[in-house]
Amino acid sequence: MEHLNALLMKGAMTLVALLIVLTAGFGVSFGNVLIITLVLGAVSYLMGDLFILPKSNNRNATIADAGVTFLVVWLLALALTGAGAGAMAAAAAISAGLIALGEYFLHFYIARKVLDTNKPLTN
């Protein structure tokens, strides 16, 4: 149940961030943003939250999440919209920064509730 809660929080945070950046800033449709959110959520949850975070620390997991976010948003936005690579790279960079900020704080919840670890998340 805790995985579901974490995924819902991550999904909501990601959807809001991508709607602000991609839809409001770059004109990407809601449907495309939803697809990007679902793919990004699955990939980054498995990689950053369940694989890297327990073996490393919050900083490294956040940096990994930012890198994954940039690549997934950039490549999917290019494939789904046909927009220019430069514009989508800018959109992906802004999205990655915004989502990384949220991920930093989400990792505290994941460490406590999902991973059930008492070790502090040091940087």
Coordinates of N, CA and C in Angstrom, one line a residue:
M1 N 0.8 -1.2 0.0 CA 0.0 0.0 0.0 C 0.9 1.3 0.0
E2 N 2.0 1.2 0.7 CA 2.9 2.4 0.7 C 3.5 2.7 -0.6
H3 N 3.7 1.6 -1.4 CA 4.2 1.9 -2.8 C 3.2 2.6 -3.6
L4 N 2.0 2.3 -3.4 CA 0.9 2.9 -4.2 C 0.8 4.4 -3.7
N5 N 0.9 4.7 -2.4 CA 0.9 6.1 -1.9 C 2.0 6.9 -2.5
A6 N 3.2 6.3 -2.5 CA 4.4 6.9 -3.0 C 4.3 7.2 -4.5
L7 N 3.7 6.2 -5.2 CA 3.5 6.4 -6.7 C 2.5 7.5 -7.0
L8 N 1.4 7.5 -6.2 CA 0.4 8.6 -6.4 C 1.0 10.0 -6.1
M9 N 1.8 10.1 -5.0 CA 2.4 11.4 -4.7 C 3.4 11.8 -5.8
K10 N 4.2 10.8 -6.2 CA 5.2 11.1 -7.3 C 4.4 11.5 -8.6
G11 N 3.4 10.8 -8.9 CA 2.6 11.0 -10.1 C 2.0 12.4 -10.1
A12 N 1.3 12.7 -9.0 CA 0.7 14.0 -8.9 C 1.7 15.2 -9.0
M13 N 2.8 15.0 -8.3 CA 3.9 16.1 -8.4 C 4.4 16.2 -9.8
T14 N 4.7 15.1 -10.4 CA 5.2 15.1 -11.8 C 4.2 15.7 -12.8
L15 N 2.9 15.3 -12.7 CA 1.9 15.8 -13.6 C 1.8 17.3 -13.4
V16 N 1.7 17.8 -12.2 CA 1.6 19.2 -12.0 C 2.8 20.0 -12.6
A17 N 4.0 19.5 -12.3 CA 5.2 20.1 -12.8 C 5.2 20.1 -14.3
L18 N 4.9 19.0 -14.9 CA 4.9 18.9 -16.4 C 3.8 19.7 -17.1
L19 N 2.7 19.8 -16.4 CA 1.6 20.6 -17.0 C 2.1 22.1 -17.0
I20 N 2.7 22.5 -15.9 CA 3.1 23.9 -15.8 C 4.2 24.2 -16.9
V21 N 5.2 23.3 -17.0 CA 6.3 23.6 -17.9 C 5.9 23.3 -19.3
L22 N 5.5 22.0 -19.6 CA 5.3 21.6 -20.9 C 4.0 22.2 -21.6
T23 N 2.9 22.2 -20.8 CA 1.7 22.6 -21.4 C 1.6 24.2 -21.4
A24 N 1.8 24.7 -20.3 CA 1.7 26.2 -20.2 C 2.9 26.9 -20.9
G25 N 4.1 26.3 -20.8 CA 5.3 27.0 -21.3 C 5.6 26.6 -22.8
F26 N 5.2 25.4 -23.2 CA 5.7 24.9 -24.5 C 4.5 24.4 -25.4
G27 N 3.3 24.4 -24.9 CA 2.2 24.1 -25.7 C 2.0 22.6 -25.9
V28 N 2.5 21.7 -25.1 CA 2.4 20.3 -25.3 C 1.0 19.9 -24.7
S29 N 0.3 19.0 -25.4 CA -1.1 18.7 -25.1 C -1.1 17.9 -23.8
F30 N -2.3 17.9 -23.1 CA -2.5 17.2 -21.9 C -2.3 15.7 -22.0
G31 N -2.7 15.1 -23.1 CA -2.6 13.7 -23.4 C -1.1 13.3 -23.5
N32 N -0.3 14.1 -24.1 CA 1.1 13.8 -24.2 C 1.8 14.0 -22.9
V33 N 1.4 15.0 -22.1 CA 2.0 15.2 -20.8 C 1.6 14.0 -19.9
L34 N 0.4 13.5 -20.0 CA 0.0 12.3 -19.2 C 0.8 11.1 -19.6
I35 N 1.1 10.9 -20.9 CA 1.9 9.7 -21.3 C 3.3 9.9 -20.7
I36 N 3.9 11.1 -20.8 CA 5.2 11.3 -20.3 C 5.3 11.1 -18.8
T37 N 4.2 11.6 -18.1 CA 4.2 11.4 -16.6 C 4.1 9.9 -16.3
L38 N 3.4 9.1 -17.0 CA 3.3 7.7 -16.6 C 4.6 7.0 -16.9
V39 N 5.2 7.2 -18.0 CA 6.5 6.6 -18.3 C 7.6 7.0 -17.3
L40 N 7.6 8.3 -17.1 CA 8.6 8.9 -16.2 C 8.4 8.4 -14.8
G41 N 7.2 8.3 -14.3 CA 6.9 7.8 -13.0 C 7.4 6.4 -12.8
A42 N 7.1 5.5 -13.7 CA 7.6 4.1 -13.6 C 9.1 4.0 -13.7
V43 N 9.7 4.6 -14.6 CA 11.2 4.5 -14.7 C 11.9 5.1 -13.5
S44 N 11.5 6.3 -13.1 CA 12.2 7.0 -12.1 C 11.9 6.4 -10.7
Y45 N 10.7 5.8 -10.5 CA 10.4 5.2 -9.2 C 11.3 3.9 -9.1
L46 N 11.4 3.1 -10.1 CA 12.2 1.9 -10.0 C 13.7 2.2 -9.9
M47 N 14.2 3.2 -10.7 CA 15.6 3.4 -10.7 C 16.1 4.3 -9.6
G48 N 15.5 5.5 -9.4 CA 15.9 6.4 -8.4 C 15.5 6.1 -7.0
D49 N 14.2 5.7 -6.9 CA 13.6 5.5 -5.5 C 13.8 4.1 -4.9
L50 N 13.8 3.1 -5.7 CA 13.9 1.8 -5.2 C 15.3 1.1 -5.4
F51 N 16.0 1.6 -6.4 CA 17.4 1.1 -6.6 C 18.5 2.0 -6.0
I52 N 18.5 3.2 -6.4 CA 19.6 4.1 -6.0 C 19.5 4.6 -4.5
L53 N 18.3 5.1 -4.2 CA 18.1 5.7 -2.8 C 18.5 4.7 -1.7
P54 N 18.1 3.4 -1.7 CA 18.5 2.6 -0.6 C 20.0 2.3 -0.5
K55 N 20.7 2.4 -1.7 CA 22.1 2.0 -1.7 C 23.0 3.2 -1.6
S56 N 22.4 4.4 -1.7 CA 23.2 5.6 -1.7 C 22.7 6.6 -0.7
N57 N 22.5 7.8 -1.2 CA 21.9 8.9 -0.4 C 20.9 9.7 -1.2
N58 N 20.3 10.7 -0.5 CA 19.3 11.5 -1.1 C 19.9 12.3 -2.3
R59 N 21.0 12.9 -2.1 CA 21.6 13.7 -3.1 C 21.8 12.9 -4.4
N60 N 22.4 11.7 -4.3 CA 22.7 10.9 -5.5 C 21.4 10.5 -6.1
A61 N 20.4 10.1 -5.3 CA 19.1 9.7 -5.9 C 18.4 10.8 -6.6
T62 N 18.5 12.0 -6.0 CA 17.9 13.2 -6.6 C 18.6 13.6 -8.0
I63 N 19.9 13.5 -8.0 CA 20.7 13.7 -9.2 C 20.3 12.7 -10.3
A64 N 20.2 11.5 -9.9 CA 19.8 10.4 -10.9 C 18.4 10.7 -11.4
D65 N 17.5 11.1 -10.5 CA 16.1 11.4 -10.9 C 16.1 12.5 -11.9
A66 N 16.9 13.5 -11.6 CA 17.0 14.7 -12.5 C 17.5 14.3 -13.9
G67 N 18.5 13.4 -13.9 CA 19.0 13.0 -15.2 C 18.0 12.1 -16.0
V68 N 17.3 11.2 -15.3 CA 16.3 10.4 -15.9 C 15.2 11.3 -16.4
T69 N 14.8 12.2 -15.6 CA 13.7 13.1 -16.0 C 14.0 13.9 -17.3
F70 N 15.3 14.4 -17.3 CA 15.7 15.1 -18.5 C 15.6 14.2 -19.7
L71 N 16.2 13.1 -19.7 CA 16.2 12.2 -20.8 C 14.8 11.7 -21.2
V72 N 14.0 11.3 -20.3 CA 12.6 10.8 -20.6 C 11.8 11.9 -21.2
V73 N 11.8 13.1 -20.5 CA 11.0 14.2 -21.0 C 11.4 14.6 -22.4
W74 N 12.7 14.8 -22.6 CA 13.2 15.2 -23.9 C 12.9 14.3 -25.0
L75 N 13.2 13.0 -24.8 CA 13.0 12.0 -25.9 C 11.5 11.8 -26.1
L76 N 10.7 11.7 -25.1 CA 9.3 11.4 -25.3 C 8.6 12.7 -25.9
A77 N 9.0 13.8 -25.5 CA 8.4 15.1 -26.0 C 8.8 15.2 -27.5
L78 N 10.0 14.9 -27.8 CA 10.4 14.9 -29.2 C 9.6 13.9 -30.1
A79 N 9.4 12.7 -29.6 CA 8.7 11.7 -30.3 C 7.2 12.0 -30.4
L80 N 6.6 12.5 -29.3 CA 5.2 12.7 -29.3 C 4.8 14.0 -30.0
T81 N 5.6 15.1 -30.0 CA 5.2 16.4 -30.5 C 5.8 16.7 -31.8
G82 N 6.9 16.2 -32.1 CA 7.6 16.6 -33.3 C 8.2 18.0 -33.3
A83 N 8.3 18.6 -32.1 CA 8.8 19.9 -31.9 C 10.4 19.9 -32.0
G84 N 11.0 21.0 -32.1 CA 12.4 21.1 -32.3 C 13.2 20.6 -31.1
A85 N 14.3 20.0 -31.3 CA 15.1 19.4 -30.3 C 15.6 20.4 -29.3
G86 N 15.9 21.6 -29.7 CA 16.4 22.7 -28.8 C 15.3 23.1 -27.8
A87 N 14.1 23.3 -28.3 CA 13.0 23.7 -27.5 C 12.6 22.7 -26.5
M88 N 12.6 21.4 -26.9 CA 12.3 20.3 -26.0 C 13.4 20.1 -25.0
A89 N 14.7 20.3 -25.4 CA 15.8 20.2 -24.4 C 15.6 21.2 -23.3
A90 N 15.2 22.4 -23.7 CA 15.0 23.5 -22.7 C 13.8 23.1 -21.8
A91 N 12.8 22.6 -22.4 CA 11.6 22.2 -21.6 C 12.0 21.0 -20.7
A92 N 12.8 20.1 -21.2 CA 13.2 19.0 -20.3 C 14.1 19.4 -19.2
A93 N 15.0 20.4 -19.5 CA 15.9 20.9 -18.4 C 15.1 21.6 -17.3
I94 N 14.2 22.4 -17.7 CA 13.4 23.1 -16.7 C 12.5 22.1 -15.9
S95 N 12.0 21.1 -16.6 CA 11.2 20.1 -15.9 C 12.0 19.3 -15.0
A96 N 13.2 18.9 -15.4 CA 14.1 18.1 -14.5 C 14.5 18.9 -13.3
G97 N 14.7 20.2 -13.4 CA 15.1 21.0 -12.2 C 13.9 21.0 -11.2
L98 N 12.7 21.3 -11.7 CA 11.5 21.4 -10.9 C 11.2 20.1 -10.3
I99 N 11.2 19.0 -11.0 CA 10.9 17.7 -10.5 C 11.9 17.2 -9.5
A100 N 13.2 17.5 -9.7 CA 14.3 17.1 -8.8 C 14.0 17.8 -7.4
L101 N 13.6 19.0 -7.4 CA 13.3 19.7 -6.2 C 12.2 18.9 -5.4
G102 N 11.2 18.5 -6.1 CA 10.1 17.7 -5.4 C 10.6 16.4 -5.0
E103 N 11.4 15.7 -5.8 CA 12.0 14.4 -5.5 C 12.8 14.4 -4.3
Y104 N 13.6 15.5 -4.1 CA 14.4 15.6 -2.9 C 13.6 15.4 -1.6
F105 N 12.4 16.1 -1.6 CA 11.5 16.0 -0.4 C 10.7 14.6 -0.4
L106 N 10.4 14.1 -1.6 CA 9.6 12.9 -1.6 C 10.5 11.7 -1.1
H107 N 11.8 11.8 -1.3 CA 12.7 10.7 -0.8 C 12.6 10.6 0.7
F108 N 12.4 11.6 1.4 CA 12.2 11.4 2.9 C 11.1 10.6 3.2
Y109 N 9.9 10.8 2.5 CA 8.8 9.9 2.7 C 9.1 8.5 2.3
I110 N 9.7 8.3 1.2 CA 9.9 7.0 0.6 C 10.9 6.2 1.6
A111 N 11.9 6.9 2.1 CA 12.8 6.2 3.0 C 12.2 5.8 4.3
R112 N 11.3 6.6 4.8 CA 10.6 6.3 6.1 C 9.5 5.3 5.9
K113 N 8.6 5.5 4.9 CA 7.4 4.7 4.8 C 7.5 3.5 3.8
V114 N 8.2 3.7 2.8 CA 8.3 2.6 1.8 C 9.5 1.7 2.0
L115 N 10.6 2.2 2.2 CA 11.8 1.5 2.5 C 12.0 1.1 3.9
D116 N 11.2 1.7 4.8 CA 11.2 1.4 6.2 C 12.6 1.5 6.8
T117 N 13.4 2.5 6.5 CA 14.7 2.6 7.0 C 14.8 3.7 8.0
N118 N 15.5 3.5 9.0 CA 15.7 4.6 10.1 C 17.0 5.4 9.9
K119 N 17.8 5.0 8.9 CA 19.0 5.8 8.7 C 18.6 7.1 8.1
P120 N 19.3 8.2 8.5 CA 19.0 9.5 8.0 C 19.5 9.6 6.6
L121 N 18.7 10.4 5.8 CA 19.1 10.6 4.4 C 20.1 11.8 4.4
T122 N 21.4 11.4 4.3 CA 22.4 12.4 4.3 C 22.7 12.7 2.9
N123 N 23.3 13.9 2.7 CA 23.8 14.3 1.4 C 25.3 14.1 1.4

